[in-house]
Amino acid sequence: MSELPAPQEETLEGSGKSQTPGQLAWGQLRRNRVAMAAGIVVCLLYLMAIFGEFISPYPVADIRPALYHHPPTPIVWHDAAGHFSLQPYALGMKKDAKDEYVPDPTVRAPIRLFNTGFAYKLLWIVPLRIHLFGTSGDFPFFPLGTDHLGRDVFSRLVVGSQVSLSIGLVAIAITFSIGLLVGGAAGFYGGRVDNVLMRLCEVLQSIPSFYLLIALAGILPTKIPPAVTFLMIIGILSFVGWAGLARVIRGITLSVREREYVEAARALGVSDFKIIVRHLLPSTFTIAIVNATLAIPGFILAEAGLSFLGLGIRDPVPSWGNMLNEARDLEVLTRATWILAPGFLIFITVIAFNTLGDGLRDALDPKLRR
Amino acid sequence: MSSIVATRLGRSRIALLLLPLLMAGCTGKSDGGNASNGGGGGGATPSVKVDTAGMLKTDATGKFGGRFTDATNAEPKTFNFIISKETSSSIPLSQVFDGLISRNPKTLAIDPDLAESWTTSPDGKTWTFKLRQGIKWSDGQPFSADDVVFTLSVIFDEKVDTTLRDVMKINGKPWAYKKIDDSTVQIDLPEPLGVFFEVAQFPILPKHKLESAWKAGKFNSTWGVDTNPAELVGTGPFTLAGYRVGESLTFKRNPYYWRLDASGKQLPFFDGGVTQVVPDLNTVILKFKSKETDYVALRPEDWKGMQADEASGGYKTVDNGPTWGFTYLGFNQNARATAVPDYKRAWFSKKEFRQAVSYAIDRDAMVQTVFRGLGVPLWSPVSTANTAFYDPNVKKYPHNPAMAKQLLAGLGMTDKSGTGMLVDSAGHPVEFTLFAASGNNISAAICTLIQDNLKQVGIKVDVTPMQFNALVTKINGSFDWEAVVLGFTGGVEPYTGKSIWTSPGRMHVWNPQEATPATPWEADIDKIFAAAGKETDTAKRKVLYNQFQEIVGEQQPIIFLVTAKSLGAIRNRMVGMKPNALGGFRWNMYEISAQ
Amino acid sequence: MIRFLLKRLLNMLPLVIGISFISFAILRLAPGDFVTTLSQDPNLSKEAVAQMRAEYGLDKPWLVQYFLWLFNALRLNFGYSLAYHIPVVTLMMQRLGNTLLLSICALAFSWGVAIPLGVCAAVRRNTWIDRFVSLFAFAGISTPGFFLALLLLLFAQKTGWFPIGGMHSSDADLMSPSERLWDVARHLMLPTLVLGIGGCAGIMRQMRGSLLDTLRENYITASRARGLSERVVIWKHGFRNAINPLITIFGFSLAGLLSGAALVENVMSWPGLGRLILEAVQSGDQYVVMGSFVMSATLLLLGNLFSDVLLAVTDPRIKLGRG
């Protein structure tokens, strides 16, 4: 894809205004309704992460051992007399003769918007006590039920997105930058550079990540603050992940570099770096985007695997991955299916990111201009 | 090719005379080779004529024939019982081999196995075992004292890679032993050992099969999992007929087995069976539900669901009572632990601190949450199921946060800042780091509950899960730990936990391998164990163990938490199973049969 | 090409040695060793634990341990398993066949399903087929392997149509050879499905994306303009160019053939190498672990070499070895 010449003042069709490539792309994207919907979903996900504690009714560390595996609280839109009301009510639940939870219509509490709940810091700065919704006092209101220690799944899901969405994004950003550059360079230069870089990739791919992690877990002092743990996890995941991508990119680049426009760019004296980044890599965007969306759930779940080694995000800090660890059990899966909520959100995230990515790629591709 | 052949049951001439010919079905005349493995009684010509004269008559009754199927959660690592160090090997091997004696898990009595009777000298150092006569190995060769002496020689050979040797040595000294005659063996202990029966349950291996390998120095690699199963000759109820690597072990009846049923016929009732290797707990339960296995061990969370389907599933659930192990919370009281700040070690070394933590923990809630109510709180390292030695008078610590706060206040730990969290008299906030093995859901849940319980009394606990090897290295090697939640399995004689309770012990968690006992009560425990080791009178030993439990209950060097119940489900067709928490489900496979 | 091949093959040995060195270093860096778990037995004395360590050679400095291992490995003696007391090679050979069988079936399933589906989705872009296939792919990517395994096992138990894990039925010994063959085939179905679906989803998306890109190229439009049939355009021109990244990915997949999928083998009781290696890693059975490192490193290098050669063969624009 060669660079477009600078836009002229008048366009051929006399539409009056000229547009930068960026504006062209944005316009193209706006017209792709599915991609826009995906984009909105992604924004909502990140909003959920940012405003996590505002949205969640309970603190993530609050355990209620007596209420383990409580099903999602039933919400009804009629008052005690049975008349329809705009005010939703949460019903209590009690255990029946078979020791299963059933709704108890005699016990109810109104669900209020902008309820007063536990103290937290909005955007990590502003101390507040207002939450988006909730019941007052101690009434158990669990929109998505509770886990094996009686913690509210919905609150943990929402706050857990902070960890999971950022791990996914940051790990991909790092993996992809390194992978794309190394792969692009290897493909472009070929010969010895290619050989050295690819062999390096092979060594990295062969390094036993499991042992590396255990070794790290054994060496690092146990008192490291969670923020550092978090960064370390991302670092480890990225370090282990980029070699495979580099190989795929290199394969494509090997093919693309023989094209005429690359020769032309070289003849024009464009720097190697620019050729790689602006001419060769764009051909790899599709694969890169597909890989990115394939990698997201991989990274989120890999973080959960780390917790088996004592390295991941530690209780009580939630992450989608470590919440799913509880669901590794048929008993839980069949009797407390709401524990799978994080899996469903991962699914949504994958779809959203991928569709958005597809849309972005389409928008940036001048061949598809309409 | 069918390798599971229903061997015609050997019949003693005496039994033939007693049985009415009408009753036996197809007995009496030889039928010619009729290989089948279903139904009862139908059999092939016995290629062996077995004299049941010296065999042990039991009161077992049941139908002959059929096969059992069960599952194990890991594959055996070796078929050499003496080399094996893991239950994945020893559990299948215990179907194939016997020892001189064994502990009956149901009655807790010592059962004579290959030894018929024994006597001991008044000083308790010499034990003479009279072996059962006329017993043959599964290949027809006669069993004799030579095999016992051979086995002991192998075990005490320093070049042989076995953990049995260290268990059996008394204060580091090996046994002396000799053959008196073909059916008598004499064992001379270097010192009297009150719990001799605990260490005399070692398996006996055949000299005629293994002597040459041992003499050639190859014993450690003999009878590995690549061995032809026909080579594994034992005296147990079954022999190994086949092994599908990593997948299943097939057993078949041992035609020379030395136990008889109530009517004098040779046991086992089953013609054979299959043990499948199923690593995942979910899969094991699914297999049981689809009727592929005859019994299954259950986790507390499976109990309710399994009980609900009893009628439709054709099985019964069983509750075997509490398991014999314990989980504990330990604090580091080791003066050599330089990584732990002195002031914290000072807290941990005070009895009142430990007792306060014990009162603060809500064990009943723990049982409810972690084990769905199917567990028990623990006050002693000796299991409540251990009717022989459990001391019901041991001090208990029912959930009492007020008492906990009182004890802590007595140590100068009070809520000076009004935040609800305690600060000691020097101004240090009362908090510590709690280690647990990662990847273990039960441990993690217990730690979270402890964290919450202690928060209620004002102590801040920071839970750090750690990979198991890293954890063990920190605890045993660098002593770099403050508090830990771990567990031990338990046996009948508390003396076998010597390494945990005596001050020079390697597993003396809170202060391992002390040169001299750091506290008077540790010195007391040392004396009790030394006396119990020599005490051959069980009643006197019980008195000593009671004293030990009461000291540990009062001092709480490690705080006992909870244990789950041993649960399971057994298919209705199985007859004669006596499951229990100590022995498991299949310990008496020789007398189990199917309807 | 021959020179390129020879050079790469010659490079392999030092590379594998280098990888083994780094791997061993990391392995020994991790705290504890095989005896650590055994040492938790309270019945063992300090001397016994030390004696065990000495017996297994674990008390020597790690460099010494490594070179001892290397000298033997170069003569194809990969040592003994500390847990099983039999040679590592024997141990691995016992299970190699099982893992190979499962891996090849899973590979065939995932590529056999993914490639046509991917092509189909790309060609019928944004139709309901594309959306449905993509959705299926997303679900496959988001579901971890063991979940799928658990769900399929639950399904097997409820319907009784499939056996619950394992490779043979418990009465397999009584079957005739042809019955046994069918028995193994029945047991293969669910694990293949689990592993296959996991791989299928990703490959399908890659194929679709790559083909979409290729189909936008000018020469495709030109071919259509020249009057070539759509089928020729897609398969002869589009597919052949689009296959590039998939060949690279296929190279990695070969490496995974023998490492097996440990988690799925665990849940479905498949007696393969993956489970063996997982247990060895967890217990610190280091020579088995080293054996598996060497094996997977060799396969990775061979797989990459294979895909490089295949790349050059399918795409004449690629000139390997040239700068």
CSV table of N, CA and C in Angstrom, one decimal, chain A residues 99-141:
chain,number,residue,atom,x,y,z
A,99,ASP,N,-33.0,-28.5,50.4
A,99,ASP,CA,-31.8,-27.7,50.6
A,99,ASP,C,-31.4,-26.9,49.3
A,100,GLU,N,-32.4,-26.6,48.5
A,100,GLU,CA,-32.1,-25.8,47.3
A,100,GLU,C,-32.7,-24.4,47.6
A,101,TYR,N,-32.1,-23.4,46.9
A,101,TYR,CA,-32.6,-22.0,47.1
A,101,TYR,C,-33.9,-21.8,46.3
A,102,VAL,N,-35.0,-21.3,46.9
A,102,VAL,CA,-36.2,-20.9,46.2
A,102,VAL,C,-36.5,-19.5,46.6
A,103,PRO,N,-37.2,-18.8,45.7
A,103,PRO,CA,-37.6,-17.4,46.0
A,103,PRO,C,-38.6,-17.4,47.1
A,104,ASP,N,-38.5,-16.4,48.0
A,104,ASP,CA,-39.3,-16.2,49.1
A,104,ASP,C,-40.1,-14.9,48.9
A,105,PRO,N,-41.3,-14.9,48.4
A,105,PRO,CA,-42.0,-13.6,48.0
A,105,PRO,C,-42.3,-12.8,49.2
A,106,THR,N,-42.2,-13.3,50.4
A,106,THR,CA,-42.6,-12.5,51.6
A,106,THR,C,-41.5,-11.5,52.0
A,107,VAL,N,-40.3,-11.8,51.5
A,107,VAL,CA,-39.1,-11.0,51.9
A,107,VAL,C,-38.7,-10.2,50.6
A,108,ARG,N,-38.8,-8.9,50.7
A,108,ARG,CA,-38.4,-8.2,49.5
A,108,ARG,C,-37.8,-6.8,49.9
A,109,ALA,N,-37.0,-6.3,49.0
A,109,ALA,CA,-36.4,-4.9,49.3
A,109,ALA,C,-36.4,-4.2,48.0
A,110,PRO,N,-36.6,-2.9,48.0
A,110,PRO,CA,-36.6,-2.1,46.8
A,110,PRO,C,-35.1,-1.9,46.3
A,111,ILE,N,-35.0,-1.9,45.0
A,111,ILE,CA,-33.7,-1.7,44.4
A,111,ILE,C,-33.6,-0.2,44.0
A,112,ARG,N,-32.7,0.5,44.6
A,112,ARG,CA,-32.6,1.9,44.3
A,112,ARG,C,-31.5,2.2,43.4
A,113,LEU,N,-31.7,3.3,42.6
A,113,LEU,CA,-30.7,3.8,41.8
A,113,LEU,C,-29.8,4.8,42.6
A,114,PHE,N,-28.6,4.9,42.4
A,114,PHE,CA,-27.7,5.8,43.1
A,114,PHE,C,-27.8,5.5,44.6
A,115,ASN,N,-27.7,4.3,44.9
A,115,ASN,CA,-27.8,3.8,46.3
A,115,ASN,C,-26.6,4.2,47.1
A,116,THR,N,-26.7,4.3,48.4
A,116,THR,CA,-25.5,4.5,49.2
A,116,THR,C,-25.0,3.1,49.7
A,117,GLY,N,-23.7,2.9,49.4
A,117,GLY,CA,-23.2,1.6,49.7
A,117,GLY,C,-21.8,1.7,50.4
A,118,PHE,N,-20.9,0.8,50.0
A,118,PHE,CA,-19.6,0.8,50.7
A,118,PHE,C,-18.8,2.0,50.2
A,119,ALA,N,-17.8,2.3,50.9
A,119,ALA,CA,-16.9,3.5,50.5
A,119,ALA,C,-15.9,3.0,49.5
A,120,TYR,N,-15.6,3.9,48.6
A,120,TYR,CA,-14.6,3.6,47.6
A,120,TYR,C,-14.1,4.9,47.0
A,121,LYS,N,-13.1,4.8,46.1
A,121,LYS,CA,-12.6,6.0,45.4
A,121,LYS,C,-12.9,6.0,43.9
A,122,LEU,N,-13.8,6.9,43.5
A,122,LEU,CA,-14.1,6.9,42.1
A,122,LEU,C,-12.8,7.3,41.3
A,123,LEU,N,-12.5,6.6,40.3
A,123,LEU,CA,-11.3,6.9,39.5
A,123,LEU,C,-10.1,7.0,40.4
A,124,TRP,N,-10.1,6.2,41.4
A,124,TRP,CA,-9.0,6.1,42.4
A,124,TRP,C,-8.7,7.4,43.1
A,125,ILE,N,-9.5,8.4,42.9
A,125,ILE,CA,-9.2,9.7,43.6
A,125,ILE,C,-10.3,10.2,44.5
A,126,VAL,N,-11.5,10.2,43.9
A,126,VAL,CA,-12.6,10.8,44.6
A,126,VAL,C,-13.3,9.8,45.6
A,127,PRO,N,-13.2,10.1,46.9
A,127,PRO,CA,-13.9,9.2,47.8
A,127,PRO,C,-15.4,9.4,47.7
A,128,LEU,N,-16.1,8.3,47.5
A,128,LEU,CA,-17.6,8.4,47.4
A,128,LEU,C,-18.2,7.2,48.1
A,129,ARG,N,-19.5,7.3,48.2
A,129,ARG,CA,-20.3,6.1,48.7
A,129,ARG,C,-21.4,5.8,47.8
A,130,ILE,N,-21.6,6.5,46.7
A,130,ILE,CA,-22.8,6.3,45.9
A,130,ILE,C,-22.5,5.1,44.9
A,131,HIS,N,-23.4,4.2,44.7
A,131,HIS,CA,-23.3,3.2,43.7
A,131,HIS,C,-24.4,3.3,42.8
A,132,LEU,N,-24.2,2.7,41.6
A,132,LEU,CA,-25.3,2.8,40.5
A,132,LEU,C,-26.6,2.3,41.0
A,133,PHE,N,-26.6,1.1,41.6
A,133,PHE,CA,-27.8,0.6,42.2
A,133,PHE,C,-27.5,-0.3,43.3
A,134,GLY,N,-28.5,-0.7,44.1
A,134,GLY,CA,-28.3,-1.6,45.2
A,134,GLY,C,-29.5,-1.5,46.1
A,135,THR,N,-29.4,-2.4,47.1
A,135,THR,CA,-30.5,-2.3,48.2
A,135,THR,C,-29.8,-1.8,49.4
A,136,SER,N,-30.7,-1.2,50.3
A,136,SER,CA,-30.1,-0.6,51.5
A,136,SER,C,-29.9,-1.7,52.5
A,137,GLY,N,-28.9,-1.4,53.4
A,137,GLY,CA,-28.6,-2.3,54.5
A,137,GLY,C,-28.0,-3.6,54.0
A,138,ASP,N,-28.4,-4.6,54.7
A,138,ASP,CA,-27.8,-5.9,54.5
A,138,ASP,C,-28.5,-6.8,53.6
A,139,PHE,N,-29.5,-6.4,53.0
A,139,PHE,CA,-30.4,-7.3,52.2
A,139,PHE,C,-29.5,-7.9,51.1
A,140,PRO,N,-29.5,-9.2,51.0
A,140,PRO,CA,-28.6,-9.8,50.0
A,140,PRO,C,-29.2,-9.7,48.6
A,141,PHE,N,-28.6,-8.9,47.8
A,141,PHE,CA,-29.0,-8.7,46.4
A,141,PHE,C,-27.9,-9.0,45.5
